[in-house]
PDB file of C-alpha atoms and ligand atoms in Angstrom:
ATOM      1  CA  UNK A   1      81.975 118.910  33.367  1.00 57.00           C
ATOM      2  CA  UNK A   2      78.982 120.020  31.331  1.00 52.00           C
ATOM      3  CA  UNK A   3      76.044 117.648  31.468  1.00 54.00           C
ATOM      4  CA  UNK A   4      75.121 115.750  28.315  1.00 58.00           C
ATOM      5  CA  UNK A   5      71.550 115.822  27.010  1.00 57.00           C
ATOM      6  CA  UNK A   6      69.846 114.756  23.805  1.00 58.00           C
ATOM      7  CA  UNK A   7      70.237 118.390  22.624  1.00 82.00           C
ATOM      8  CA  UNK A   8      73.891 118.857  23.548  1.00 92.00           C
ATOM      9  CA  UNK A   9      75.561 121.383  21.370  1.00 97.00           C
ATOM     10  CA  UNK A  10      78.861 119.694  20.704  1.00 97.00           C
ATOM     11  CA  UNK A  11      80.533 122.947  19.724  1.00 98.00           C
ATOM     12  CA  UNK A  12      79.571 124.783  22.929  1.00 98.00           C
ATOM     13  CA  UNK A  13      80.437 121.663  24.894  1.00 97.00           C
ATOM     14  CA  UNK A  14      84.141 122.747  24.396  1.00 98.00           C
ATOM     15  CA  UNK A  15      83.704 126.111  26.180  1.00 98.00           C
ATOM     16  CA  UNK A  16      84.893 124.938  29.583  1.00 98.00           C
ATOM     17  CA  UNK A  17      88.259 124.376  28.010  1.00 98.00           C
ATOM     18  CA  UNK A  18      88.600 128.179  28.140  1.00 98.00           C
ATOM     19  CA  UNK A  19      88.619 127.903  31.996  1.00 98.00           C
ATOM     20  CA  UNK A  20      91.864 126.410  33.309  1.00 98.00           C
ATOM     21  CA  UNK A  21      90.146 125.381  36.581  1.00 97.00           C
ATOM     22  CA  UNK A  22      87.294 123.463  34.927  1.00 98.00           C
ATOM     23  CA  UNK A  23      87.024 119.756  35.340  1.00 98.00           C
ATOM     24  CA  UNK A  24      87.299 119.477  31.592  1.00 98.00           C
ATOM     25  CA  UNK A  25      90.691 121.370  31.678  1.00 98.00           C
ATOM     26  CA  UNK A  26      91.867 119.132  34.490  1.00 98.00           C
ATOM     27  CA  UNK A  27      90.872 116.063  32.510  1.00 98.00           C
ATOM     28  CA  UNK A  28      92.698 117.515  29.433  1.00 98.00           C
ATOM     29  CA  UNK A  29      95.966 118.024  31.343  1.00 98.00           C
ATOM     30  CA  UNK A  30      95.989 114.356  32.317  1.00 98.00           C
ATOM     31  CA  UNK A  31      95.353 113.212  28.777  1.00 98.00           C
ATOM     32  CA  UNK A  32      98.032 115.452  27.398  1.00 98.00           C
ATOM     33  CA  UNK A  33     100.486 114.264  30.026  1.00 98.00           C
ATOM     34  CA  UNK A  34      99.890 110.700  28.928  1.00 98.00           C
ATOM     35  CA  UNK A  35     100.231 111.695  25.232  1.00 98.00           C
ATOM     36  CA  UNK A  36     103.509 113.224  26.020  1.00 98.00           C
ATOM     37  CA  UNK A  37     104.640 110.229  28.051  1.00 98.00           C
ATOM     38  CA  UNK A  38     103.690 107.913  25.195  1.00 98.00           C
ATOM     39  CA  UNK A  39     105.760 110.027  22.683  1.00 98.00           C
ATOM     40  CA  UNK A  40     108.731 110.239  25.020  1.00 98.00           C
ATOM     41  CA  UNK A  41     108.771 106.447  25.405  1.00 98.00           C
ATOM     42  CA  UNK A  42     108.595 105.745  21.606  1.00 98.00           C
ATOM     43  CA  UNK A  43     111.826 106.401  19.728  1.00 96.00           C
ATOM     44  CA  UNK A  44     110.169 105.503  16.305  1.00 98.00           C
ATOM     45  CA  UNK A  45     110.693 107.994  13.510  1.00 98.00           C
ATOM     46  CA  UNK A  46     107.089 107.548  12.415  1.00 98.00           C
ATOM     47  CA  UNK A  47     104.017 107.001  14.640  1.00 98.00           C
ATOM     48  CA  UNK A  48     100.307 106.780  13.818  1.00 98.00           C
ATOM     49  CA  UNK A  49      97.559 108.275  16.001  1.00 98.00           C
ATOM     50  CA  UNK A  50      93.839 107.946  15.774  1.00 98.00           C
ATOM     51  CA  UNK A  51      91.592 110.342  17.663  1.00 98.00           C
ATOM     52  CA  UNK A  52      88.031 108.918  17.982  1.00 98.00           C
ATOM     53  CA  UNK A  53      85.250 111.635  18.259  1.00 98.00           C
ATOM     54  CA  UNK A  54      88.040 114.220  18.256  1.00 98.00           C
ATOM     55  CA  UNK A  55      85.937 117.323  19.030  1.00 98.00           C
ATOM     56  CA  UNK A  56      88.127 120.300  18.482  1.00 98.00           C
ATOM     57  CA  UNK A  57      91.289 118.185  19.086  1.00 98.00           C
ATOM     58  CA  UNK A  58      92.462 120.086  22.142  1.00 98.00           C
ATOM     59  CA  UNK A  59      94.305 117.112  23.652  1.00 98.00           C
ATOM     60  CA  UNK A  60      96.350 116.001  20.717  1.00 98.00           C
ATOM     61  CA  UNK A  61      96.948 119.358  19.069  1.00 98.00           C
ATOM     62  CA  UNK A  62      97.734 120.935  22.527  1.00 98.00           C
ATOM     63  CA  UNK A  63     100.147 118.137  23.406  1.00 98.00           C
ATOM     64  CA  UNK A  64     101.944 118.076  19.981  1.00 98.00           C
ATOM     65  CA  UNK A  65     102.162 121.862  19.334  1.00 98.00           C
ATOM     66  CA  UNK A  66     105.041 122.679  21.651  1.00 98.00           C
ATOM     67  CA  UNK A  67     107.076 119.590  20.726  1.00 98.00           C
ATOM     68  CA  UNK A  68     110.019 119.789  18.361  1.00 98.00           C
ATOM     69  CA  UNK A  69     109.471 116.143  17.357  1.00 98.00           C
ATOM     70  CA  UNK A  70     105.807 116.503  16.413  1.00 98.00           C
ATOM     71  CA  UNK A  71     106.645 115.692  12.811  1.00 98.00           C
ATOM     72  CA  UNK A  72     107.117 112.065  13.883  1.00 98.00           C
ATOM     73  CA  UNK A  73     103.337 111.771  14.217  1.00 98.00           C
ATOM     74  CA  UNK A  74     100.788 111.142  11.525  1.00 98.00           C
ATOM     75  CA  UNK A  75      97.354 111.654  13.161  1.00 98.00           C
ATOM     76  CA  UNK A  76      93.778 111.279  11.996  1.00 98.00           C
ATOM     77  CA  UNK A  77      91.137 113.204  14.020  1.00 98.00           C
ATOM     78  CA  UNK A  78      87.638 111.783  13.322  1.00 98.00           C
ATOM     79  CA  UNK A  79      84.847 114.138  14.257  1.00 98.00           C
ATOM     80  CA  UNK A  80      81.270 114.419  13.121  1.00 98.00           C
ATOM     81  CA  UNK A  81      80.292 118.087  13.866  1.00 98.00           C
ATOM     82  CA  UNK A  82      81.560 120.324  11.022  1.00 98.00           C
ATOM     83  CA  UNK A  83      82.098 123.277  13.311  1.00 98.00           C
ATOM     84  CA  UNK A  84      84.457 121.257  15.517  1.00 98.00           C
ATOM     85  CA  UNK A  85      86.297 119.918  12.425  1.00 98.00           C
ATOM     86  CA  UNK A  86      86.710 123.540  11.265  1.00 98.00           C
ATOM     87  CA  UNK A  87      88.098 124.583  14.747  1.00 98.00           C
ATOM     88  CA  UNK A  88      90.431 121.643  14.789  1.00 98.00           C
ATOM     89  CA  UNK A  89      91.712 122.459  11.243  1.00 98.00           C
ATOM     90  CA  UNK A  90      92.394 126.071  12.244  1.00 98.00           C
ATOM     91  CA  UNK A  91      94.294 124.884  15.427  1.00 98.00           C
ATOM     92  CA  UNK A  92      96.298 122.356  13.308  1.00 98.00           C
ATOM     93  CA  UNK A  93      97.227 125.130  10.815  1.00 98.00           C
ATOM     94  CA  UNK A  94      98.053 127.549  13.519  1.00 98.00           C
ATOM     95  CA  UNK A  95     100.377 125.062  15.150  1.00 98.00           C
ATOM     96  CA  UNK A  96     101.802 123.981  11.770  1.00 98.00           C
ATOM     97  CA  UNK A  97     101.217 120.272  12.552  1.00 98.00           C
ATOM     98  CA  UNK A  98     101.365 119.105   8.959  1.00 97.00           C
ATOM     99  CA  UNK A  99     101.026 115.475   9.976  1.00 98.00           C
ATOM    100  CA  UNK A 100      97.587 115.866  11.479  1.00 98.00           C
ATOM    101  CA  UNK A 101      94.402 115.636   9.458  1.00 98.00           C
ATOM    102  CA  UNK A 102      90.846 116.357  10.764  1.00 98.00           C
ATOM    103  CA  UNK A 103      88.168 114.373   8.859  1.00 98.00           C
ATOM    104  CA  UNK A 104      84.371 114.978   9.091  1.00 98.00           C
ATOM    105  CA  UNK A 105      82.998 111.453   9.471  1.00 98.00           C
ATOM    106  CA  UNK A 106      81.098 109.023  11.661  1.00 98.00           C
ATOM    107  CA  UNK A 107      83.686 107.613  14.049  1.00 98.00           C
ATOM    108  CA  UNK A 108      81.314 104.776  14.894  1.00 98.00           C
ATOM    109  CA  UNK A 109      81.970 103.126  11.552  1.00 98.00           C
ATOM    110  CA  UNK A 110      85.182 101.381  10.557  1.00 98.00           C
ATOM    111  CA  UNK A 111      85.242 103.232   7.171  1.00 97.00           C
ATOM    112  CA  UNK A 112      87.029 106.511   8.241  1.00 97.00           C
ATOM    113  CA  UNK A 113      89.828 104.540   9.968  1.00 97.00           C
ATOM    114  CA  UNK A 114      90.836 102.791   6.703  1.00 94.00           C
ATOM    115  CA  UNK A 115      93.891 105.013   5.994  1.00 93.00           C
ATOM    116  CA  UNK A 116      94.844 105.634   9.639  1.00 95.00           C
ATOM    117  CA  UNK A 117      95.261 102.220  11.082  1.00 97.00           C
ATOM    118  CA  UNK A 118      96.995 100.282  12.548  1.00 98.00           C
ATOM    119  CA  UNK A 119      97.581 103.087  14.987  1.00 98.00           C
ATOM    120  CA  UNK A 120     100.310 103.281  17.688  1.00 98.00           C
ATOM    121  CA  UNK A 121      98.071 105.515  19.815  1.00 98.00           C
ATOM    122  CA  UNK A 122      94.196 105.617  20.011  1.00 98.00           C
ATOM    123  CA  UNK A 123      92.750 108.428  21.914  1.00 98.00           C
ATOM    124  CA  UNK A 124      89.267 107.448  23.069  1.00 98.00           C
ATOM    125  CA  UNK A 125      88.455 110.308  25.338  1.00 98.00           C
ATOM    126  CA  UNK A 126      84.819 111.672  25.499  1.00 98.00           C
ATOM    127  CA  UNK A 127      83.382 108.600  23.740  1.00 98.00           C
ATOM    128  CA  UNK A 128      82.697 105.676  26.251  1.00 98.00           C
ATOM    129  CA  UNK A 129      80.205 107.846  28.257  1.00 97.00           C
ATOM    130  CA  UNK A 130      78.153 108.729  25.202  1.00 97.00           C
ATOM    131  CA  UNK A 131      77.387 105.275  23.850  1.00 98.00           C
ATOM    132  CA  UNK A 132      75.466 102.357  25.399  1.00 97.00           C
ATOM    133  CA  UNK A 133      77.196  99.963  27.683  1.00 98.00           C
ATOM    134  CA  UNK A 134      77.007  97.205  25.131  1.00 98.00           C
ATOM    135  CA  UNK A 135      78.648  99.572  22.568  1.00 98.00           C
ATOM    136  CA  UNK A 136      81.313 100.482  25.072  1.00 98.00           C
ATOM    137  CA  UNK A 137      82.200  96.843  25.275  1.00 98.00           C
ATOM    138  CA  UNK A 138      81.945  96.426  21.502  1.00 98.00           C
ATOM    139  CA  UNK A 139      84.262  99.396  21.026  1.00 98.00           C
ATOM    140  CA  UNK A 140      86.902  97.975  23.342  1.00 98.00           C
ATOM    141  CA  UNK A 141      86.503  94.612  21.626  1.00 98.00           C
ATOM    142  CA  UNK A 142      87.197  96.361  18.267  1.00 98.00           C
ATOM    143  CA  UNK A 143      90.363  98.062  19.404  1.00 98.00           C
ATOM    144  CA  UNK A 144      92.624  95.196  18.197  1.00 98.00           C
ATOM    145  CA  UNK A 145      91.366  96.076  14.744  1.00 98.00           C
ATOM    146  CA  UNK A 146      92.557  99.665  15.200  1.00 98.00           C
ATOM    147  CA  UNK A 147      95.750  99.048  17.156  1.00 98.00           C
ATOM    148  CA  UNK A 148      99.333  98.150  16.090  1.00 98.00           C
ATOM    149  CA  UNK A 149     101.535  95.887  18.235  1.00 96.00           C
ATOM    150  CA  UNK A 150     102.417  97.754  21.474  1.00 97.00           C
ATOM    151  CA  UNK A 151      99.862 100.383  20.859  1.00 98.00           C
ATOM    152  CA  UNK A 152      98.569 102.598  23.716  1.00 98.00           C
ATOM    153  CA  UNK A 153      94.917 103.561  24.248  1.00 99.00           C
ATOM    154  CA  UNK A 154      94.098 106.632  26.300  1.00 99.00           C
ATOM    155  CA  UNK A 155      90.391 106.686  27.307  1.00 99.00           C
ATOM    156  CA  UNK A 156      88.015 108.552  29.617  1.00 98.00           C
ATOM    157  CA  UNK A 157      84.672 107.677  31.230  1.00 98.00           C
ATOM    158  CA  UNK A 158      82.560 109.530  33.777  1.00 98.00           C
ATOM    159  CA  UNK A 159      82.189 107.624  37.018  1.00 98.00           C
ATOM    160  CA  UNK A 160      78.610 108.959  37.510  1.00 97.00           C
ATOM    161  CA  UNK A 161      76.453 106.252  39.126  1.00 97.00           C
ATOM    162  CA  UNK A 162      76.252 103.436  37.944  1.00 96.00           C
ATOM    163  CA  UNK A 163      80.049 103.551  37.505  1.00 98.00           C
ATOM    164  CA  UNK A 164      80.970 101.504  34.446  1.00 98.00           C
ATOM    165  CA  UNK A 165      84.777 101.856  34.869  1.00 98.00           C
ATOM    166  CA  UNK A 166      85.269  98.527  36.753  1.00 98.00           C
ATOM    167  CA  UNK A 167      83.561  96.775  33.860  1.00 98.00           C
ATOM    168  CA  UNK A 168      85.541  98.817  31.244  1.00 98.00           C
ATOM    169  CA  UNK A 169      88.789  97.964  32.852  1.00 98.00           C
ATOM    170  CA  UNK A 170      87.922  94.242  32.865  1.00 98.00           C
ATOM    171  CA  UNK A 171      86.840  94.440  29.126  1.00 98.00           C
ATOM    172  CA  UNK A 172      90.297  95.974  28.309  1.00 98.00           C
ATOM    173  CA  UNK A 173      92.004  93.053  30.014  1.00 98.00           C
ATOM    174  CA  UNK A 174      89.877  90.474  28.109  1.00 97.00           C
ATOM    175  CA  UNK A 175      90.673  92.200  24.811  1.00 97.00           C
ATOM    176  CA  UNK A 176      94.426  91.817  25.389  1.00 97.00           C
ATOM    177  CA  UNK A 177      95.314  95.144  27.084  1.00 98.00           C
ATOM    178  CA  UNK A 178      97.431  95.833  30.168  1.00 98.00           C
ATOM    179  CA  UNK A 179      96.461  98.739  32.373  1.00 98.00           C
ATOM    180  CA  UNK A 180      99.274 101.308  32.587  1.00 98.00           C
ATOM    181  CA  UNK A 181      97.448 104.058  34.513  1.00 98.00           C
ATOM    182  CA  UNK A 182      93.935 104.797  35.904  1.00 98.00           C
ATOM    183  CA  UNK A 183      93.177 108.253  37.327  1.00 98.00           C
ATOM    184  CA  UNK A 184      89.973 108.671  39.305  1.00 98.00           C
ATOM    185  CA  UNK A 185      90.332 111.816  41.342  1.00 97.00           C
ATOM    186  CA  UNK A 186      88.198 111.701  44.480  1.00 97.00           C
ATOM    187  CA  UNK A 187      86.778 115.283  43.946  1.00 97.00           C
ATOM    188  CA  UNK A 188      85.940 114.665  40.303  1.00 97.00           C
ATOM    189  CA  UNK A 189      83.482 112.395  38.461  1.00 97.00           C
ATOM    190  CA  UNK A 190      85.742 111.863  35.433  1.00 98.00           C
ATOM    191  CA  UNK A 191      88.386 109.120  34.988  1.00 98.00           C
ATOM    192  CA  UNK A 192      91.304 108.777  32.685  1.00 98.00           C
ATOM    193  CA  UNK A 193      92.704 105.280  31.757  1.00 98.00           C
ATOM    194  CA  UNK A 194      95.769 104.260  29.827  1.00 99.00           C
ATOM    195  CA  UNK A 195      96.072 100.706  28.448  1.00 98.00           C
ATOM    196  CA  UNK A 196      98.782  99.160  26.305  1.00 98.00           C
ATOM    197  CA  UNK A 197      98.068  96.451  23.686  1.00 98.00           C
ATOM    198  CA  UNK A 198     100.024  93.266  23.759  1.00 93.00           C
ATOM    199  CA  UNK A 199      97.686  91.086  21.752  1.00 92.00           C
ATOM    200  CA  UNK A 200      97.545  90.190  18.121  1.00 94.00           C
ATOM    201  CA  UNK A 201      96.565  93.072  15.914  1.00 96.00           C
ATOM    202  CA  UNK A 202      93.685  92.261  13.572  1.00 97.00           C
ATOM    203  CA  UNK A 203      92.660  93.510  10.117  1.00 96.00           C
ATOM    204  CA  UNK A 204      90.061  96.288  10.198  1.00 95.00           C
ATOM    205  CA  UNK A 205      87.068  95.575   7.997  1.00 93.00           C
ATOM    206  CA  UNK A 206      86.471  98.272   5.208  1.00 94.00           C
ATOM    207  CA  UNK A 207      83.246  99.311   6.962  1.00 94.00           C
ATOM    208  CA  UNK A 208      80.716  98.126   9.556  1.00 97.00           C
ATOM    209  CA  UNK A 209      79.524  99.514  12.867  1.00 97.00           C
ATOM    210  CA  UNK A 210      81.640  99.850  15.974  1.00 98.00           C
ATOM    211  CA  UNK A 211      79.293 102.030  18.090  1.00 98.00           C
ATOM    212  CA  UNK A 212      76.397 104.447  17.788  1.00 98.00           C
ATOM    213  CA  UNK A 213      76.736 107.860  19.525  1.00 95.00           C
ATOM    214  CA  UNK A 214      73.698 108.266  21.649  1.00 91.00           C
ATOM    215  CA  UNK A 215      74.026 111.480  23.566  1.00 73.00           C
TER     216      UNK A 215
HETATM  217  C1  SAM B 301      81.992 114.445  24.689  1.00 82.85           C
HETATM  218  S1  SAM B 301      82.526 115.318  23.184  1.00 82.85           S
HETATM  219  C2  SAM B 301      84.313 115.011  23.298  1.00 82.85           C
HETATM  220  C3  SAM B 301      85.090 115.815  22.440  1.00 82.85           C
HETATM  221  C4  SAM B 301      86.652 115.495  22.510  1.00 82.85           C
HETATM  222  N1  SAM B 301      86.877 114.126  22.334  1.00 82.85           N
HETATM  223  C5  SAM B 301      87.157 115.980  23.818  1.00 82.85           C
HETATM  224  O1  SAM B 301      87.312 115.177  24.741  1.00 82.85           O
HETATM  225  O2  SAM B 301      87.523 117.195  23.979  1.00 82.85           O
HETATM  226  C6  SAM B 301      81.990 114.226  21.965  1.00 82.85           C
HETATM  227  C7  SAM B 301      82.321 114.551  20.606  1.00 82.85           C
HETATM  228  O3  SAM B 301      81.890 113.489  19.653  1.00 82.85           O
HETATM  229  C8  SAM B 301      81.424 114.103  18.539  1.00 82.85           C
HETATM  230  N2  SAM B 301      80.550 113.083  17.906  1.00 82.85           N
HETATM  231  C9  SAM B 301      79.283 112.776  18.165  1.00 82.85           C
HETATM  232  N3  SAM B 301      78.877 111.771  17.341  1.00 82.85           N
HETATM  233  C10 SAM B 301      79.942 111.429  16.642  1.00 82.85           C
HETATM  234  C11 SAM B 301      80.165 110.470  15.546  1.00 82.85           C
HETATM  235  N4  SAM B 301      79.220 109.625  15.280  1.00 82.85           N
HETATM  236  N5  SAM B 301      81.353 110.375  14.959  1.00 82.85           N
HETATM  237  C12 SAM B 301      82.401 111.341  15.319  1.00 82.85           C
HETATM  238  N6  SAM B 301      82.217 112.203  16.328  1.00 82.85           N
HETATM  239  C13 SAM B 301      81.018 112.368  16.864  1.00 82.85           C
HETATM  240  C14 SAM B 301      80.728 115.333  18.957  1.00 82.85           C
HETATM  241  O4  SAM B 301      80.520 116.272  17.900  1.00 82.85           O
HETATM  242  C15 SAM B 301      81.715 115.814  20.083  1.00 82.85           C
HETATM  243  O5  SAM B 301      82.672 116.709  19.445  1.00 82.85           O
END
């Protein structure tokens, strides 16, 4: 996967998705598989999804586009870079996913989640490796304010040394989540985790910091 620096161009960061064999594409297929599994397991006529730091929305848009039941999903993609928001909106429109909205906003604040929570699925991929360890913990602790009962969270984190994933998995448990899956391919640095929420959902405040994006 592309390395992240203080000058990362978050539009060009998505280019490896054009190569089916890239680590980013491999990670994408795992995330999409879990989005599909989640939707297959939920018979509800209406489901809410929040995509934190959505980028161009490849995971959610790509998973929903071929599905005949995509209209069951109301999703909010929250992304800061206007070029990525524009790309996501084009993909949403091309796939005729009327229930998905891409919003240009700081996903590190509670404010843009106001109309989108409580969510039945929170996709937190490409976030936990770009914030401080303390903010990674604070973000996981904040998830009960974003999640509905029985919600699922799909998350990713690089396992580059020092590997934070053992701590992350422990923080999920402390916050009331059960681990459903954890993929850590031996030839890859990425990991993909899936957790389900069985704790008590909490009211999200109208605003206030969850995390600050650092990379
Ligand atoms: C590592 S990329 C992941 C993109 C996407 N989640 C994916 O996995 O394909 C991080 C994304 O976060 C976006 N971003 C950075 N700071 C943000 C913020 N404060 N609020 C929302 N998005 C932010 C970047 O523009 C970039 O698209």
